[in-house]
Tab-separated table of N, CA and C in Angstrom:
chain	number	residue	atom	x	y	z
A	1	ARG	N	17.856	10.894	8.012
A	1	ARG	CA	17.005	12.041	8.219
A	1	ARG	C	16.621	12.107	9.690
A	2	TYR	N	16.598	13.279	10.233
A	2	TYR	CA	16.323	13.439	11.648
A	2	TYR	C	15.215	14.450	11.894
A	3	ALA	N	14.415	14.220	12.925
A	3	ALA	CA	13.394	15.174	13.363
A	3	ALA	C	13.230	15.003	14.857
A	4	ASP	N	13.454	16.055	15.600
A	4	ASP	CA	13.321	15.987	17.056
A	4	ASP	C	14.069	14.782	17.625
A	5	SER	N	15.289	14.611	17.226
A	5	SER	CA	16.165	13.526	17.654
A	5	SER	C	15.574	12.138	17.383
A	6	SER	N	14.740	12.044	16.370
A	6	SER	CA	14.218	10.748	15.953
A	6	SER	C	14.596	10.518	14.496
A	7	ARG	N	14.813	9.275	14.153
A	7	ARG	CA	15.244	8.959	12.802
A	7	ARG	C	14.205	8.079	12.148
A	8	ILE	N	13.945	8.335	10.908
A	8	ILE	CA	13.042	7.465	10.171
A	8	ILE	C	13.859	6.598	9.228
A	9	ASN	N	13.478	5.372	9.123
A	9	ASN	CA	14.138	4.440	8.239
A	9	ASN	C	13.173	4.040	7.135
A	10	ALA	N	12.207	4.895	6.862
A	10	ALA	CA	11.157	4.551	5.893
A	10	ALA	C	11.725	4.322	4.507
A	11	ASN	N	12.614	5.170	4.043
A	11	ASN	CA	13.158	4.997	2.699
A	11	ASN	C	13.957	3.703	2.599
A	12	GLY	N	14.734	3.393	3.646
A	12	GLY	CA	15.482	2.145	3.636
A	12	GLY	C	14.537	0.953	3.588
A	13	GLY	N	13.459	1.005	4.376
A	13	GLY	CA	12.479	-0.068	4.369
A	13	GLY	C	11.817	-0.195	3.015
A	14	ARG	N	11.445	0.927	2.425
A	14	ARG	CA	10.783	0.909	1.122
A	14	ARG	C	11.727	0.409	0.050
A	15	ASP	N	12.969	0.904	0.053
A	15	ASP	CA	13.920	0.488	-0.974
A	15	ASP	C	14.158	-1.015	-0.925
A	16	HIS	N	14.226	-1.566	0.291
A	16	HIS	CA	14.432	-3.007	0.431
A	16	HIS	C	13.246	-3.760	-0.185
A	17	VAL	N	12.043	-3.324	0.122
A	17	VAL	CA	10.860	-3.987	-0.428
A	17	VAL	C	10.834	-3.836	-1.937
A	18	ARG	N	11.138	-2.642	-2.447
A	18	ARG	CA	11.159	-2.419	-3.888
A	18	ARG	C	12.194	-3.329	-4.550
A	19	ALA	N	13.363	-3.497	-3.909
A	19	ALA	CA	14.398	-4.344	-4.491
A	19	ALA	C	13.899	-5.773	-4.616
A	20	VAL	N	13.178	-6.252	-3.595
A	20	VAL	CA	12.624	-7.602	-3.658
A	20	VAL	C	11.582	-7.680	-4.770
A	21	GLU	N	10.708	-6.659	-4.861
A	21	GLU	CA	9.691	-6.659	-5.904
A	21	GLU	C	10.327	-6.600	-7.288
A	22	GLN	N	11.367	-5.767	-7.442
A	22	GLN	CA	12.010	-5.637	-8.745
A	22	GLN	C	12.678	-6.935	-9.146
A	23	ALA	N	13.280	-7.620	-8.183
A	23	ALA	CA	13.928	-8.892	-8.495
A	23	ALA	C	12.900	-9.912	-8.965
A	24	SER	N	11.713	-9.880	-8.355
A	24	SER	CA	10.706	-10.868	-8.738
A	24	SER	C	9.969	-10.489	-10.024
A	25	THR	N	10.160	-9.265	-10.512
A	25	THR	CA	9.494	-8.852	-11.755
A	25	THR	C	10.516	-8.600	-12.861
A	26	GLY	N	11.680	-9.173	-12.720
A	26	GLY	CA	12.693	-9.012	-13.745
A	26	GLY	C	13.314	-7.623	-13.781
A	27	GLY	N	13.353	-6.943	-12.638
A	27	GLY	CA	13.996	-5.641	-12.570
A	27	GLY	C	13.089	-4.483	-12.951
A	28	GLN	N	11.849	-4.760	-13.225
A	28	GLN	CA	10.916	-3.704	-13.597
A	28	GLN	C	10.442	-2.969	-12.343
A	29	ALA	N	10.556	-1.643	-12.346
A	29	ALA	CA	10.137	-0.845	-11.193
A	29	ALA	C	8.626	-0.858	-11.068
A	30	LEU	N	8.147	-0.976	-9.842
A	30	LEU	CA	6.720	-0.978	-9.578
A	30	LEU	C	6.313	0.351	-8.959
A	31	SER	N	5.137	0.844	-9.269
A	31	SER	CA	4.678	2.107	-8.716
A	31	SER	C	3.546	1.867	-7.730
A	32	GLU	N	3.747	0.960	-6.799
A	32	GLU	CA	2.755	0.634	-5.792
A	32	GLU	C	3.074	1.376	-4.505
A	33	PRO	N	2.088	1.505	-3.628
A	33	PRO	CA	2.367	2.113	-2.328
A	33	PRO	C	3.296	1.218	-1.507
A	34	TYR	N	3.722	1.729	-0.381
A	34	TYR	CA	4.624	0.978	0.488
A	34	TYR	C	4.011	-0.348	0.904
A	35	LYS	N	4.870	-1.341	1.056
A	35	LYS	CA	4.458	-2.637	1.591
A	35	LYS	C	4.890	-2.760	3.045
A	36	ALA	N	5.953	-2.027	3.405
A	36	ALA	CA	6.467	-2.072	4.773
A	36	ALA	C	7.254	-0.803	5.049
A	37	VAL	N	7.232	-0.388	6.292
A	37	VAL	CA	8.004	0.774	6.712
A	37	VAL	C	8.437	0.564	8.157
A	38	THR	N	9.605	1.093	8.495
A	38	THR	CA	10.120	1.017	9.858
A	38	THR	C	10.394	2.424	10.349
A	39	LEU	N	9.850	2.757	11.500
A	39	LEU	CA	10.098	4.045	12.134
A	39	LEU	C	10.969	3.815	13.364
A	40	ILE	N	12.010	4.616	13.512
A	40	ILE	CA	12.871	4.543	14.691
A	40	ILE	C	12.632	5.813	15.499
A	41	ILE	N	12.177	5.645	16.727
A	41	ILE	CA	11.877	6.765	17.607
A	41	ILE	C	12.777	6.643	18.822
A	42	LYS	N	13.502	7.693	19.131
A	42	LYS	CA	14.496	7.621	20.191
A	42	LYS	C	13.916	7.895	21.579
A	43	LYS	N	12.790	7.255	21.845
A	43	LYS	CA	12.207	7.224	23.183
A	43	LYS	C	11.206	6.081	23.206
A	44	THR	N	10.768	5.699	24.395
A	44	THR	CA	9.776	4.646	24.521
A	44	THR	C	8.462	5.252	25.003
A	45	PRO	N	7.353	4.609	24.665
A	45	PRO	CA	6.071	5.115	25.150
A	45	PRO	C	5.946	4.861	26.656
A	46	PRO	N	5.133	5.633	27.328
A	46	PRO	CA	4.933	5.367	28.753
A	46	PRO	C	4.154	4.062	28.941
A	47	SER	N	4.369	3.421	30.052
A	47	SER	CA	3.609	2.205	30.351
A	47	SER	C	2.262	2.601	30.944
A	48	LEU	N	1.354	1.639	31.014
A	48	LEU	CA	0.063	1.907	31.646
A	48	LEU	C	0.238	2.306	33.101
A	49	ASN	N	1.209	1.714	33.788
A	49	ASN	CA	1.465	2.095	35.179
A	49	ASN	C	1.869	3.561	35.283
A	50	ASP	N	2.601	4.053	34.294
A	50	ASP	CA	3.005	5.462	34.303
A	50	ASP	C	1.812	6.384	34.096
A	51	THR	N	0.880	5.974	33.251
A	51	THR	CA	-0.187	6.886	32.823
A	51	THR	C	-1.489	6.762	33.605
A	52	LYS	N	-1.634	5.738	34.415
A	52	LYS	CA	-2.942	5.478	35.031
A	52	LYS	C	-3.435	6.612	35.923
A	53	ASP	N	-2.541	7.373	36.529
A	53	ASP	CA	-2.955	8.460	37.416
A	53	ASP	C	-2.813	9.840	36.782
A	54	TRP	N	-2.521	9.874	35.493
A	54	TRP	CA	-2.373	11.167	34.830
A	54	TRP	C	-3.707	11.892	34.738
A	55	HIS	N	-3.638	13.195	34.896
A	55	HIS	CA	-4.797	14.048	34.649
A	55	HIS	C	-5.046	14.061	33.141
A	56	TRP	N	-6.295	14.276	32.725
A	56	TRP	CA	-6.615	14.230	31.293
A	56	TRP	C	-5.803	15.239	30.482
A	57	THR	N	-5.423	16.363	31.089
A	57	THR	CA	-4.631	17.348	30.340
A	57	THR	C	-3.223	16.825	30.079
A	58	LYS	N	-2.672	16.078	31.024
A	58	LYS	CA	-1.344	15.475	30.838
A	58	LYS	C	-1.405	14.432	29.726
A	59	ARG	N	-2.465	13.629	29.701
A	59	ARG	CA	-2.632	12.638	28.629
A	59	ARG	C	-2.734	13.326	27.270
A	60	GLN	N	-3.497	14.417	27.241
A	60	GLN	CA	-3.680	15.163	25.998
A	60	GLN	C	-2.347	15.745	25.508
A	61	GLU	N	-1.539	16.263	26.431
A	61	GLU	CA	-0.223	16.805	26.067
A	61	GLU	C	0.688	15.708	25.532
A	62	GLU	N	0.677	14.559	26.178
A	62	GLU	CA	1.509	13.434	25.730
A	62	GLU	C	1.066	12.955	24.349
A	63	GLN	N	-0.250	12.881	24.122
A	63	GLN	CA	-0.755	12.472	22.815
A	63	GLN	C	-0.344	13.476	21.748
A	64	ALA	N	-0.431	14.755	22.059
A	64	ALA	CA	-0.046	15.793	21.095
A	64	ALA	C	1.440	15.691	20.750
A	65	ALA	N	2.282	15.370	21.724
A	65	ALA	CA	3.721	15.222	21.473
A	65	ALA	C	3.973	14.045	20.533
A	66	TRP	N	3.300	12.906	20.759
A	66	TRP	CA	3.454	11.747	19.873
A	66	TRP	C	2.895	12.049	18.487
A	67	ASP	N	1.756	12.750	18.428
A	67	ASP	CA	1.171	13.121	17.135
A	67	ASP	C	2.167	13.923	16.308
A	68	LEU	N	2.791	14.914	16.924
A	68	LEU	CA	3.749	15.763	16.214
A	68	LEU	C	4.957	14.955	15.758
A	69	LEU	N	5.479	14.124	16.623
A	69	LEU	CA	6.644	13.308	16.289
A	69	LEU	C	6.351	12.370	15.118
A	70	ILE	N	5.256	11.635	15.187
A	70	ILE	CA	4.908	10.694	14.123
A	70	ILE	C	4.621	11.440	12.823
A	71	HIS	N	3.944	12.574	12.907
A	71	HIS	CA	3.653	13.346	11.699
A	71	HIS	C	4.942	13.813	11.016
A	72	LYS	N	5.910	14.279	11.806
A	72	LYS	CA	7.194	14.711	11.227
A	72	LYS	C	7.913	13.546	10.554
A	73	LEU	N	7.884	12.388	11.177
A	73	LEU	CA	8.524	11.215	10.574
A	73	LEU	C	7.813	10.821	9.280
A	74	TRP	N	6.499	10.930	9.273
A	74	TRP	CA	5.717	10.607	8.074
A	74	TRP	C	6.053	11.562	6.935
A	75	VAL	N	6.146	12.854	7.228
A	75	VAL	CA	6.490	13.837	6.195
A	75	VAL	C	7.901	13.568	5.663
A	76	GLN	N	8.841	13.263	6.551
A	76	GLN	CA	10.207	12.973	6.129
A	76	GLN	C	10.287	11.685	5.317
A	77	GLY	N	9.356	10.780	5.527
A	77	GLY	CA	9.349	9.504	4.805
A	77	GLY	C	8.557	9.589	3.517
A	78	ASP	N	8.487	10.768	2.927
A	78	ASP	CA	7.792	10.971	1.650
A	78	ASP	C	6.300	10.663	1.731
A	79	LYS	N	5.716	10.869	2.902
A	79	LYS	CA	4.270	10.692	3.110
A	79	LYS	C	3.780	9.331	2.621
A	80	PHE	N	4.475	8.297	3.073
A	80	PHE	CA	4.128	6.933	2.702
A	80	PHE	C	2.701	6.613	3.125
A	81	SER	N	2.100	5.651	2.444
A	81	SER	CA	0.742	5.232	2.787
A	81	SER	C	0.593	3.739	2.533
A	82	PHE	N	-0.454	3.200	3.093
A	82	PHE	CA	-0.772	1.785	2.905
A	82	PHE	C	-2.178	1.692	2.352
A	83	LYS	N	-2.371	0.780	1.409
A	83	LYS	CA	-3.674	0.609	0.774
A	83	LYS	C	-4.386	-0.660	1.229
A	84	LYS	N	-3.691	-1.468	2.016
A	84	LYS	CA	-4.256	-2.722	2.509
A	84	LYS	C	-4.089	-2.775	4.027
A	85	PRO	N	-4.788	-3.697	4.679
A	85	PRO	CA	-4.626	-3.853	6.130
A	85	PRO	C	-3.165	-4.119	6.505
A	86	VAL	N	-2.825	-3.786	7.737
A	86	VAL	CA	-1.441	-3.878	8.188
A	86	VAL	C	-1.327	-4.641	9.502
A	87	LYS	N	-0.103	-5.028	9.801
A	87	LYS	CA	0.241	-5.499	11.135
A	87	LYS	C	1.339	-4.569	11.648
A	88	ILE	N	1.328	-4.327	12.927
A	88	ILE	CA	2.274	-3.391	13.541
A	88	ILE	C	3.042	-4.137	14.625
A	89	ARG	N	4.352	-4.000	14.582
A	89	ARG	CA	5.210	-4.640	15.582
A	89	ARG	C	6.052	-3.549	16.249
A	90	TYR	N	5.986	-3.508	17.562
A	90	TYR	CA	6.776	-2.563	18.341
A	90	TYR	C	7.934	-3.312	18.978
A	91	ILE	N	9.146	-2.797	18.805
A	91	ILE	CA	10.320	-3.356	19.471
A	91	ILE	C	10.852	-2.254	20.371
A	92	LEU	N	10.764	-2.470	21.674
A	92	LEU	CA	11.152	-1.452	22.649
A	92	LEU	C	12.516	-1.780	23.239
A	93	ARG	N	13.377	-0.777	23.283
A	93	ARG	CA	14.707	-0.941	23.876
A	93	ARG	C	14.804	-0.002	25.078
A	94	PHE	N	15.376	-0.532	26.156
A	94	PHE	CA	15.539	0.236	27.389
A	94	PHE	C	17.005	0.294	27.783
A	95	GLU	N	17.330	1.213	28.688
A	95	GLU	CA	18.710	1.375	29.149
A	95	GLU	C	19.094	0.344	30.202
A	96	THR	N	18.114	-0.106	30.974
A	96	THR	CA	18.409	-0.997	32.100
A	96	THR	C	17.708	-2.342	31.933
A	97	LYS	N	18.150	-3.311	32.734
A	97	LYS	CA	17.572	-4.653	32.701
A	97	LYS	C	16.357	-4.795	33.613
A	98	GLN	N	15.836	-3.713	34.104
A	98	GLN	CA	14.688	-3.728	35.010
A	98	GLN	C	13.574	-4.620	34.464
A	99	ALA	N	12.947	-5.389	35.339
A	99	ALA	CA	11.838	-6.251	34.915
A	99	ALA	C	10.654	-5.379	34.486
A	100	ARG	N	10.084	-5.690	33.330
A	100	ARG	CA	8.949	-4.940	32.796
A	100	ARG	C	7.886	-5.916	32.319
A	101	ASP	N	6.647	-5.499	32.439
A	101	ASP	CA	5.524	-6.307	31.958
A	101	ASP	C	5.161	-5.859	30.556
A	102	VAL	N	5.175	-6.804	29.628
A	102	VAL	CA	4.838	-6.477	28.247
A	102	VAL	C	3.431	-5.895	28.160
A	103	ASP	N	2.490	-6.447	28.939
A	103	ASP	CA	1.114	-5.965	28.829
A	103	ASP	C	0.967	-4.496	29.206
A	104	ASN	N	1.829	-3.991	30.093
A	104	ASN	CA	1.791	-2.560	30.413
A	104	ASN	C	2.191	-1.710	29.216
A	105	TYR	N	3.088	-2.230	28.398
A	105	TYR	CA	3.539	-1.470	27.229
A	105	TYR	C	2.638	-1.676	26.019
A	106	ILE	N	1.901	-2.773	25.990
A	106	ILE	CA	0.911	-2.942	24.921
A	106	ILE	C	-0.075	-1.788	25.001
A	107	GLY	N	-0.550	-1.511	26.209
A	107	GLY	CA	-1.450	-0.374	26.401
A	107	GLY	C	-0.770	0.953	26.131
A	108	GLY	N	0.503	1.054	26.469
A	108	GLY	CA	1.246	2.298	26.252
A	108	GLY	C	1.430	2.636	24.779
A	109	THR	N	1.395	1.616	23.928
A	109	THR	CA	1.569	1.889	22.495
A	109	THR	C	0.315	2.490	21.863
A	110	LYS	N	-0.770	2.586	22.613
A	110	LYS	CA	-1.991	3.208	22.083
A	110	LYS	C	-1.724	4.637	21.634
A	111	LEU	N	-0.878	5.351	22.356
A	111	LEU	CA	-0.520	6.715	21.949
A	111	LEU	C	0.055	6.726	20.536
A	112	ILE	N	0.932	5.757	20.253
A	112	ILE	CA	1.556	5.696	18.936
A	112	ILE	C	0.536	5.251	17.890
A	113	ASN	N	-0.276	4.234	18.217
A	113	ASN	CA	-1.309	3.785	17.271
A	113	ASN	C	-2.228	4.937	16.883
A	114	ASP	N	-2.656	5.714	17.862
A	114	ASP	CA	-3.533	6.849	17.561
A	114	ASP	C	-2.819	7.880	16.694
A	115	SER	N	-1.537	8.086	16.937
A	115	SER	CA	-0.761	9.025	16.115
A	115	SER	C	-0.588	8.513	14.693
A	116	LEU	N	-0.391	7.208	14.545
A	116	LEU	CA	-0.276	6.625	13.207
A	116	LEU	C	-1.560	6.864	12.423
A	117	LYS	N	-2.693	6.683	13.093
A	117	LYS	CA	-3.975	6.903	12.427
A	117	LYS	C	-4.125	8.371	12.016
A	118	ARG	N	-3.736	9.271	12.871
A	118	ARG	CA	-3.871	10.692	12.557
A	118	ARG	C	-2.955	11.115	11.414
A	119	SER	N	-1.848	10.400	11.212
A	119	SER	CA	-0.906	10.785	10.165
A	119	SER	C	-1.144	10.055	8.850
A	120	PHE	N	-1.244	8.721	8.874
A	120	PHE	CA	-1.287	8.028	7.588
A	120	PHE	C	-2.083	6.739	7.532
A	121	LEU	N	-2.384	6.107	8.633
A	121	LEU	CA	-3.195	4.892	8.542
A	121	LEU	C	-4.643	5.297	8.300
A	122	THR	N	-5.293	4.586	7.420
A	122	THR	CA	-6.680	4.909	7.091
A	122	THR	C	-7.585	4.777	8.311
A	123	ARG	N	-7.413	3.685	9.017
A	123	ARG	CA	-8.220	3.429	10.216
A	123	ARG	C	-7.348	2.664	11.194
A	124	ASP	N	-7.825	2.540	12.437
A	124	ASP	CA	-7.076	1.720	13.396
A	124	ASP	C	-7.966	0.664	14.049
A	125	ASP	N	-9.026	0.274	13.345
A	125	ASP	CA	-9.889	-0.777	13.871
A	125	ASP	C	-9.336	-2.155	13.500
A	126	ALA	N	-9.993	-3.194	14.011
A	126	ALA	CA	-9.499	-4.568	13.811
A	126	ALA	C	-9.539	-5.011	12.353
A	127	GLU	N	-10.368	-4.393	11.548
A	127	GLU	CA	-10.411	-4.749	10.131
A	127	GLU	C	-9.188	-4.210	9.395
A	128	TRP	N	-8.668	-3.088	9.842
A	128	TRP	CA	-7.537	-2.445	9.172
A	128	TRP	C	-6.210	-2.833	9.823
A	129	VAL	N	-6.123	-2.776	11.148
A	129	VAL	CA	-4.915	-3.191	11.863
A	129	VAL	C	-5.179	-4.602	12.362
A	130	ARG	N	-4.608	-5.580	11.658
A	130	ARG	CA	-4.914	-6.988	11.913
A	130	ARG	C	-4.155	-7.567	13.096
A	131	GLU	N	-3.000	-6.981	13.388
A	131	GLU	CA	-2.171	-7.540	14.457
A	131	GLU	C	-1.302	-6.442	15.035
A	132	VAL	N	-1.177	-6.436	16.356
A	132	VAL	CA	-0.256	-5.528	17.043
A	132	VAL	C	0.526	-6.372	18.034
A	133	SER	N	1.845	-6.270	17.977
A	133	SER	CA	2.667	-7.007	18.936
A	133	SER	C	3.715	-6.079	19.530
A	134	VAL	N	4.079	-6.393	20.757
A	134	VAL	CA	5.102	-5.626	21.466
A	134	VAL	C	6.132	-6.611	21.984
A	135	VAL	N	7.383	-6.361	21.656
A	135	VAL	CA	8.484	-7.186	22.169
A	135	VAL	C	9.559	-6.261	22.728
A	136	PHE	N	10.341	-6.798	23.635
A	136	PHE	CA	11.451	-6.044	24.197
A	136	PHE	C	12.740	-6.451	23.505
A	137	ASP	N	13.515	-5.467	23.101
A	137	ASP	CA	14.820	-5.702	22.492
A	137	ASP	C	15.730	-6.276	23.570
A	138	LYS	N	16.458	-7.324	23.244
A	138	LYS	CA	17.340	-7.948	24.229
A	138	LYS	C	18.585	-7.119	24.495
A	139	GLU	N	18.938	-6.249	23.551
A	139	GLU	CA	20.102	-5.388	23.748
A	139	GLU	C	19.718	-4.201	24.599
A	140	LEU	N	20.618	-3.813	25.472
A	140	LEU	CA	20.416	-2.602	26.255
A	140	LEU	C	21.060	-1.444	25.517
A	141	GLY	N	20.588	-0.254	25.756
A	141	GLY	CA	21.156	0.916	25.098
A	141	GLY	C	20.236	2.094	25.263
A	142	SER	N	20.447	3.075	24.432
A	142	SER	CA	19.596	4.254	24.485
A	142	SER	C	18.147	3.838	24.238
A	143	PRO	N	17.219	4.411	25.015
A	143	PRO	CA	15.812	4.050	24.828
A	143	PRO	C	15.366	4.332	23.400
A	144	ARG	N	14.596	3.417	22.847
A	144	ARG	CA	14.057	3.638	21.514
A	144	ARG	C	12.878	2.712	21.267
A	145	THR	N	12.054	3.135	20.337
A	145	THR	CA	10.924	2.346	19.890
A	145	THR	C	11.070	2.160	18.393
A	146	GLN	N	11.107	0.923	17.979
A	146	GLN	CA	11.143	0.613	16.552
A	146	GLN	C	9.738	0.156	16.185
A	147	VAL	N	9.117	0.860	15.255
A	147	VAL	CA	7.756	0.544	14.826
A	147	VAL	C	7.833	-0.020	13.413
A	148	GLU	N	7.487	-1.288	13.265
A	148	GLU	CA	7.502	-1.945	11.957
A	148	GLU	C	6.058	-2.120	11.502
A	149	ILE	N	5.721	-1.513	10.378
A	149	ILE	CA	4.374	-1.594	9.836
A	149	ILE	C	4.467	-2.305	8.505
A	150	GLU	N	3.657	-3.354	8.355
A	150	GLU	CA	3.737	-4.166	7.142
A	150	GLU	C	2.335	-4.531	6.669
A	151	GLU	N	2.118	-4.434	5.370
A	151	GLU	CA	0.839	-4.878	4.827
A	151	GLU	C	0.711	-6.383	4.968
A	152	VAL	N	-0.516	-6.835	5.204
A	152	VAL	CA	-0.764	-8.282	5.324
A	152	VAL	C	-1.623	-8.745	4.162
């Protein structure tokens, strides 16, 4: 499924989790909310260095673009939801081997975290989002952000 050149892998993530649950319950289908979902976004968030001098209107426009993108992926993923606290892992892929600081991108993922909250996460405080991590994909290629959300 595609939206604005972004692909969601939510159904694949859900089906995998359901298959594990079904195997552990003797093949009986469970009607629980998602336990994990993976979103594939074909761009990376801006780093803090990129955004530090932005005018507030530019920040607002960038947030609105991420909000729309995440919302479309959520709708395409059958409006998945989580009923328990989650951990979020960002895997960022870049085209070049340029040296990057992970901490600059930790801050850059705030745009995505805020969009997740606006679409489907109940809250984004420390009680609800227990862990956020950012890692760089070792493979080079088309820029992308893989967002893995899992109940804890």
